[in-house]
Tab-separated table of C-alpha atoms and ligand atoms in Angstrom:
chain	number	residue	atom	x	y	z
A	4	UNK	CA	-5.788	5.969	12.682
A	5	UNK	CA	-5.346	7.711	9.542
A	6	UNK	CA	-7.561	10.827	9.019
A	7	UNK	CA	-7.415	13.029	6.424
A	8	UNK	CA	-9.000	16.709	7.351
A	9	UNK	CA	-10.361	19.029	4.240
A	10	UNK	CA	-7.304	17.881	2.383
A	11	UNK	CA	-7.179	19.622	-1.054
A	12	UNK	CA	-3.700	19.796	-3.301
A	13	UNK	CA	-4.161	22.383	-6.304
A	14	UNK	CA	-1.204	22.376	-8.528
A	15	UNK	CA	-0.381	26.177	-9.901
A	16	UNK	CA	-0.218	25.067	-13.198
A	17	UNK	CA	-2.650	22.002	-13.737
A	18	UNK	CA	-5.131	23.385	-11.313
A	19	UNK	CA	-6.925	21.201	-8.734
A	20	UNK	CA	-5.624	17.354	-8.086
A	21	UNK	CA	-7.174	16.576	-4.876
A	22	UNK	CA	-10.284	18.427	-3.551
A	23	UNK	CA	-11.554	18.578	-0.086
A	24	UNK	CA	-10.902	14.580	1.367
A	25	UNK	CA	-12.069	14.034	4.769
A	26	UNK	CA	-12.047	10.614	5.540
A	27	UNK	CA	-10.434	8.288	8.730
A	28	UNK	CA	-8.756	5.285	7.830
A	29	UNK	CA	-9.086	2.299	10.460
A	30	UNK	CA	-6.636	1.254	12.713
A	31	UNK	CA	-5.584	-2.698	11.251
A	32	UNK	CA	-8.535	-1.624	8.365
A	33	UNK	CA	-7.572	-2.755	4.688
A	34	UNK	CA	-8.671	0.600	2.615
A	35	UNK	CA	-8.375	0.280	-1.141
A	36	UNK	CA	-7.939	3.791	-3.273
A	37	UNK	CA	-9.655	2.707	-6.438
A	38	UNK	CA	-10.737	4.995	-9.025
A	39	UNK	CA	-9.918	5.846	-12.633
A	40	UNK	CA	-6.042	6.563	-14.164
A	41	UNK	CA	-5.529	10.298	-13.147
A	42	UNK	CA	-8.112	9.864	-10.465
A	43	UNK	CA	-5.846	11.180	-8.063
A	44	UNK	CA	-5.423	7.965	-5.973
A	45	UNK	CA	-1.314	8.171	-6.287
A	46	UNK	CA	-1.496	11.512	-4.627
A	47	UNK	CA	-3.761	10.415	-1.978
A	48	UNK	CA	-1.435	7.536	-1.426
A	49	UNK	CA	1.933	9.468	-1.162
A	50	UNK	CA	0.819	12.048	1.206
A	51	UNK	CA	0.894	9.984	3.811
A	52	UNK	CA	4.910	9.534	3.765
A	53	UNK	CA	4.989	13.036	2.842
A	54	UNK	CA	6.575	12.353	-0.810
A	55	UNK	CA	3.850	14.735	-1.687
A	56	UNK	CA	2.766	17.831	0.604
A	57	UNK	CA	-1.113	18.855	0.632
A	58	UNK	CA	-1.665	22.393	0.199
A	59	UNK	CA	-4.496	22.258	2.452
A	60	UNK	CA	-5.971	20.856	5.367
A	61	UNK	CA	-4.356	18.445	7.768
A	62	UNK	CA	-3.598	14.578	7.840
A	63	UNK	CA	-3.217	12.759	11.284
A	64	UNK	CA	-1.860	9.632	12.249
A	65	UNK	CA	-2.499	8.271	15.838
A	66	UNK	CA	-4.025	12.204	16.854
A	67	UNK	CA	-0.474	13.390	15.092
A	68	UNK	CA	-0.121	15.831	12.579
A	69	UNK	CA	2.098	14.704	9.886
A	70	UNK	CA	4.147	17.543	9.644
A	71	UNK	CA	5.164	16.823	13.315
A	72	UNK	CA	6.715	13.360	12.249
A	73	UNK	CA	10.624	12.972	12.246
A	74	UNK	CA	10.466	12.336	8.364
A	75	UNK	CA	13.032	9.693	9.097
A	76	UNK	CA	10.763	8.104	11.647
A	77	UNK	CA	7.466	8.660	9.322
A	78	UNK	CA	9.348	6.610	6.108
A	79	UNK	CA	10.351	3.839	8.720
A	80	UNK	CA	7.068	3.591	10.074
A	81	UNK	CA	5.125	3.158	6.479
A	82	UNK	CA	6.128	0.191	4.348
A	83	UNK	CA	5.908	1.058	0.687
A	84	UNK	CA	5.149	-1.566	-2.255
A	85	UNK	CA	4.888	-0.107	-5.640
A	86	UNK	CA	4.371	-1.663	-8.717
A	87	UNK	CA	7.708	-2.257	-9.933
A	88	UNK	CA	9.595	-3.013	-6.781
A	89	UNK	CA	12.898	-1.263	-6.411
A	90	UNK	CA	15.232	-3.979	-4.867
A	91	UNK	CA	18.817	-3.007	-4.831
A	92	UNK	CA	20.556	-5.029	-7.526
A	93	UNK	CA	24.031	-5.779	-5.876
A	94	UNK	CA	22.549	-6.719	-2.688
A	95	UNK	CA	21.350	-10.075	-1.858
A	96	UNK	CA	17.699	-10.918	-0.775
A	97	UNK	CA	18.746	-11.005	2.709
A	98	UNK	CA	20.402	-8.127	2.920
A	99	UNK	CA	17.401	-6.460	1.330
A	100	UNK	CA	15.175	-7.688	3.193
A	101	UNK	CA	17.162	-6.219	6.165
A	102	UNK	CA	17.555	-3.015	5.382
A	103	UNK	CA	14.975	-1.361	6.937
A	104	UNK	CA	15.440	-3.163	10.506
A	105	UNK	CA	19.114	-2.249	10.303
A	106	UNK	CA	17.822	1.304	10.138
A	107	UNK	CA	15.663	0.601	12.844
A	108	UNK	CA	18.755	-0.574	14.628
A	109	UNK	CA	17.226	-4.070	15.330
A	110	UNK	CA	18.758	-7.183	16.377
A	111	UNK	CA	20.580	-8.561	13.126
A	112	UNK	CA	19.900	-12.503	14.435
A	113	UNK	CA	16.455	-12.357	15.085
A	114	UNK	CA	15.751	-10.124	11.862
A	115	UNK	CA	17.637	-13.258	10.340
A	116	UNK	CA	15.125	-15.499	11.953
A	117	UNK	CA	12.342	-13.365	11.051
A	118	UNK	CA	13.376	-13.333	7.262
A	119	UNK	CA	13.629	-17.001	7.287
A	120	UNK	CA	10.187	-17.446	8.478
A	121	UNK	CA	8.623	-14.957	6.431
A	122	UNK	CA	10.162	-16.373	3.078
A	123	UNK	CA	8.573	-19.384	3.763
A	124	UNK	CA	5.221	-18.170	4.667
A	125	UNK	CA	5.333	-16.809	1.419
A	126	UNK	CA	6.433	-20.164	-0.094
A	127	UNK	CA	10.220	-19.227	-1.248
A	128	UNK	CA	12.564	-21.690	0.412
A	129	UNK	CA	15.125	-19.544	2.605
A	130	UNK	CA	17.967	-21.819	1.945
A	131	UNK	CA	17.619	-21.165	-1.503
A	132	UNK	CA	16.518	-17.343	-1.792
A	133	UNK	CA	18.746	-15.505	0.919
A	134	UNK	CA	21.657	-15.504	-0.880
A	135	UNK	CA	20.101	-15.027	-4.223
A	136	UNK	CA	20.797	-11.321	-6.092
A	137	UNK	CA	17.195	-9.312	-7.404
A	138	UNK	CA	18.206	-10.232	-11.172
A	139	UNK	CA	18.301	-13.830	-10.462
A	140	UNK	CA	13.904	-14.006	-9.184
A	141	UNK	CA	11.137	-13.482	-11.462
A	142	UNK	CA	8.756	-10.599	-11.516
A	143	UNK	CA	6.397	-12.492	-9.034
A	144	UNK	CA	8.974	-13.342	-6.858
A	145	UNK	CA	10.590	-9.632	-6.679
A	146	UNK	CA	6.896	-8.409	-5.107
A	147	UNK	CA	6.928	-11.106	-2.493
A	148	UNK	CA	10.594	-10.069	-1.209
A	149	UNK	CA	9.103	-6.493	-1.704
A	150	UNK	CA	5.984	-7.432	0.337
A	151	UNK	CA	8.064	-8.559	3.069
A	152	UNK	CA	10.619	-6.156	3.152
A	153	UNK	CA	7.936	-3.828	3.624
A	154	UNK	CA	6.687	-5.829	6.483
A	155	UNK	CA	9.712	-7.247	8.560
A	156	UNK	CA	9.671	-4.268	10.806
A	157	UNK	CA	6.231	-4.281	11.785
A	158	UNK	CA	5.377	-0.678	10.101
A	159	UNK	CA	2.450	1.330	11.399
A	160	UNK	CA	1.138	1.408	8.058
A	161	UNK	CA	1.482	-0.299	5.035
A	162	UNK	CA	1.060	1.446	1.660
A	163	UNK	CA	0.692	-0.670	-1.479
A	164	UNK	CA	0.412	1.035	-5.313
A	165	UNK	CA	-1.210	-1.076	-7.509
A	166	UNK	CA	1.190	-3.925	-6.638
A	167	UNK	CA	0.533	-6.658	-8.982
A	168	UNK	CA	-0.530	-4.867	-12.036
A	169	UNK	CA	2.619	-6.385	-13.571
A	170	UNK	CA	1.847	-9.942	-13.061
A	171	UNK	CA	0.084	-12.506	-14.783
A	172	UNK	CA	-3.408	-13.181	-13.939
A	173	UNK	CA	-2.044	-16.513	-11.530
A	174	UNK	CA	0.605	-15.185	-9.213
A	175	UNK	CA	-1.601	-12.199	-9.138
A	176	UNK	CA	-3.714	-14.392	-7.606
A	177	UNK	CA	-1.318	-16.233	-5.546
A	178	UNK	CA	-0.310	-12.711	-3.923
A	179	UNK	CA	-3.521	-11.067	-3.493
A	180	UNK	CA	-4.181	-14.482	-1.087
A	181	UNK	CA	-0.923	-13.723	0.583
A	182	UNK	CA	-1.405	-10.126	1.196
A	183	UNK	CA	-5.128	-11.542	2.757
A	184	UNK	CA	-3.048	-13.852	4.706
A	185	UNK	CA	-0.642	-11.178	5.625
A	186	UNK	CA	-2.630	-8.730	7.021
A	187	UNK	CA	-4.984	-11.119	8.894
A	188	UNK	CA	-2.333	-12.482	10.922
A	189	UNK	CA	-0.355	-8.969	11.135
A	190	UNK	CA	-3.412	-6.144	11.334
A	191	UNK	CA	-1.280	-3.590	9.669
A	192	UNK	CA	-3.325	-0.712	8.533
A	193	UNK	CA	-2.866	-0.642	4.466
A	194	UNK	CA	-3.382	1.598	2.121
A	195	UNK	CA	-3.649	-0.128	-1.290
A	196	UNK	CA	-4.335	1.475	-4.915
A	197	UNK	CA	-5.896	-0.476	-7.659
A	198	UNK	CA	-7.773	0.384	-10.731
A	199	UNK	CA	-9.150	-3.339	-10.402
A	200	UNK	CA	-12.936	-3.572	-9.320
A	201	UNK	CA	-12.590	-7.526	-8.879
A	202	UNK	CA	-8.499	-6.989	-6.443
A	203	UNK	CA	-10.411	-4.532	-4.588
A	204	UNK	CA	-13.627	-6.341	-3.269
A	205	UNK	CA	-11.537	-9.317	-2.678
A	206	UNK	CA	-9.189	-7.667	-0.672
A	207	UNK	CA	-11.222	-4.522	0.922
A	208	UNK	CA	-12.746	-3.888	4.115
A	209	UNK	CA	-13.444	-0.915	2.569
A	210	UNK	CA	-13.266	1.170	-0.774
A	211	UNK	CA	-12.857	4.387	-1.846
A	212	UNK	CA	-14.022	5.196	-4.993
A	213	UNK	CA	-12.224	8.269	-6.653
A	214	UNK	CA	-12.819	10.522	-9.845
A	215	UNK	CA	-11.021	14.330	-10.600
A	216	UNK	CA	-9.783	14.322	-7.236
A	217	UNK	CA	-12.722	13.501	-5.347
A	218	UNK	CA	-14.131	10.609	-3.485
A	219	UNK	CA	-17.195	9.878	-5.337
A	220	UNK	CA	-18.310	6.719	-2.395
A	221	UNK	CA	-16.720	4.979	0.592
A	222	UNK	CA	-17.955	2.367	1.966
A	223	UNK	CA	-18.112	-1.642	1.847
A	224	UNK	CA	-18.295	-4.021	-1.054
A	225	UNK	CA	-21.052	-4.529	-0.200
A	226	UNK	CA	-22.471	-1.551	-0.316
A	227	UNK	CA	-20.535	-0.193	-2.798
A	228	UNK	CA	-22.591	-3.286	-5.095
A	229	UNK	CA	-26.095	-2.618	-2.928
A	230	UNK	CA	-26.421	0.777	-2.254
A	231	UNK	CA	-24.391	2.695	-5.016
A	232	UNK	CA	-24.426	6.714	-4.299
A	233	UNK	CA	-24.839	7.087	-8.569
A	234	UNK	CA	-24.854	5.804	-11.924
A	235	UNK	CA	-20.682	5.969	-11.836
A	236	UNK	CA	-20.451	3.908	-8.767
A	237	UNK	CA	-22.651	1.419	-10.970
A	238	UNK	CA	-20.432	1.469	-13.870
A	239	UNK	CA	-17.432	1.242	-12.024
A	240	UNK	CA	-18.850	-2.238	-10.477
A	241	UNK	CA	-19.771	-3.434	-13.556
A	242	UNK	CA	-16.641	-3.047	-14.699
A	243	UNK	CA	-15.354	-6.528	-12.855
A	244	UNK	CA	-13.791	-9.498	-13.961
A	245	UNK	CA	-12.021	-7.229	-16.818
A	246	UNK	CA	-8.591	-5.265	-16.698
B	329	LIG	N1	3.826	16.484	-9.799
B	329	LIG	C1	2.673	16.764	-10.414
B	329	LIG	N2	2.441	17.997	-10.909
B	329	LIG	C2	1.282	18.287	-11.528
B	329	LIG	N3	0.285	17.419	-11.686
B	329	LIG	C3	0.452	16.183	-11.208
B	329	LIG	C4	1.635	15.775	-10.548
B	329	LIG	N4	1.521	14.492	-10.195
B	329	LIG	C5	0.299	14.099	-10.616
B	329	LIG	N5	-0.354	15.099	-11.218
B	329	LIG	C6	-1.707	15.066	-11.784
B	329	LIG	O1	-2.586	14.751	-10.718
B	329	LIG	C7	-3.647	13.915	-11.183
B	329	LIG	C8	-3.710	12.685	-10.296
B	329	LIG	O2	-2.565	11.881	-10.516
B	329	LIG	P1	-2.340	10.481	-9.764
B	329	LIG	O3	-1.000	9.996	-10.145
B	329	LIG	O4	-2.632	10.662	-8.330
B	329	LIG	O5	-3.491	9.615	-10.434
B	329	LIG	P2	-3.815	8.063	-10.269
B	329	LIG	O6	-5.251	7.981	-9.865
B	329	LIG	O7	-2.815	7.403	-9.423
B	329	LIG	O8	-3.707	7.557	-11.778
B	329	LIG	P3	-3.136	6.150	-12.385
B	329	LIG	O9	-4.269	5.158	-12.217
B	329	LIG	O10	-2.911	6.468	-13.821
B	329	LIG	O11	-1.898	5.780	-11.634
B	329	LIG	C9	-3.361	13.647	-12.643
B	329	LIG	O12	-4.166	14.495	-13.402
B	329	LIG	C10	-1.893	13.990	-12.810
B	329	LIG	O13	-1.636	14.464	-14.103
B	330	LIG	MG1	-1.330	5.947	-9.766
């Protein structure tokens, strides 16, 4: 679904960032970036809107190069959830939430409906919450209208950096089970960055273990934990249940 060929990125002045990533990202797969700060798992991410360019090698979605994507079409088709999300103050929560299917140019009744149902799936009452401005939720709140904002219009792909690092440990919690939820009923193919052992076997079918640019092991949790490829892999797991 998503494969990235021999992609490297070398910066002219800070030298390598990314070096050499083949890998293939499943179609409706849940593929955690996880590695240490500076790893280079931000870069990996933004590549695939194109908010960074590789200097070599190719990414494809579907078979398509990347750099053949409308760029308009490419940002509409990859929801984006960062850690602080950016919700336009002096716009309510419904009209944030449809922004991104007006731009699609989709039916503003049914992306109503849809909003309605997908606030309460994620347990905020719409009566209460559509007419509600950004500065009037809390933090935890904020990354649930984010979430679904990012998922109204039924993206190709979902990309997700680090997400809750801002919460407290329980709606962190509460939204790692939703995003579960989420993508079990909706199959969206995500792309999520944490620098949280414990977030990404929860939440993985696979991880991707990064350090200097590199992918140091991909694989399952499992056998990420069983069969680690060396002794970082080993620290890195042992490093659960902390930050
Ligand atoms: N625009 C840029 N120009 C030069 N170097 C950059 C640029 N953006 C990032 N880097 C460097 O690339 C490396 C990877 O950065 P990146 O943001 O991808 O790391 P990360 O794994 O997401 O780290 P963190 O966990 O701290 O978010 C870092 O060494 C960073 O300093
Ligand atoms: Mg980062």
């Amino acid at each position: 679904m998503i494969e990235y060929q021999n992609v490297s990125l070398t910066c002219k002045v800070n030298g390598p960032i990314l070096k050499n990533l083949t890998f293939d990202i499943q179609e409706g797969e849940f593929f955690v970036l996880i590695g240490p700060s500076g790893s280079g798992k931000t870069t990996t991410l933004k590549l695939i809107n194109r908010l960074i360019e590789q200097t070599d090698g190719d990414i494809r979605i579907q078979g398509k190069r990347l750099k053949d994507f409308d760029l308009r079409e490419l940002r509409l088709e990859t929801g984006y959830v960062l850690q602080q999300i950016a919700l336009f103050p002096n716009m309510t929560v419904a009209e944030n939430i449809a922004l991104i299917p007006e731009m699609k140019g989709l039916n503003k009744e049914e992306t109503l409906k849809k909003s309605r149902q997908l606030l309460t799936k994620v347990g905020l009452d719409p009566d209460s919450y559509l007419d509600r401005l950004p500065k009037d939720l809390s933090g935890g709140e904020k990354q649930r209208i984010g979430i679904l904002r990012a998922i109204i219009a039924n993206p190709k792909v979902l990309l997700m950096d680090e997400p809750f690092s801002a919460l407290d440990p329980i709606s962190k919690g509460q939204l790692q089970d939703l995003i579960k939820d989420l993508h079990e009923e909706f199959k969206m193919t995500t792309v999520f960055v944490t620098h949280d052992m414990d977030e990404a076997v929860k939440l993985a079918d696979r991880i991707c273990l990064m350090r200097a640019g590199e992918v140091v092991q991909l694989g399952t949790p499992d056998e990420l934990r069983n069969q680690p490829a060396n002794d970082f892999v080993v620290e890195f797991m042992k490093n659960r249940g902390g930050a």
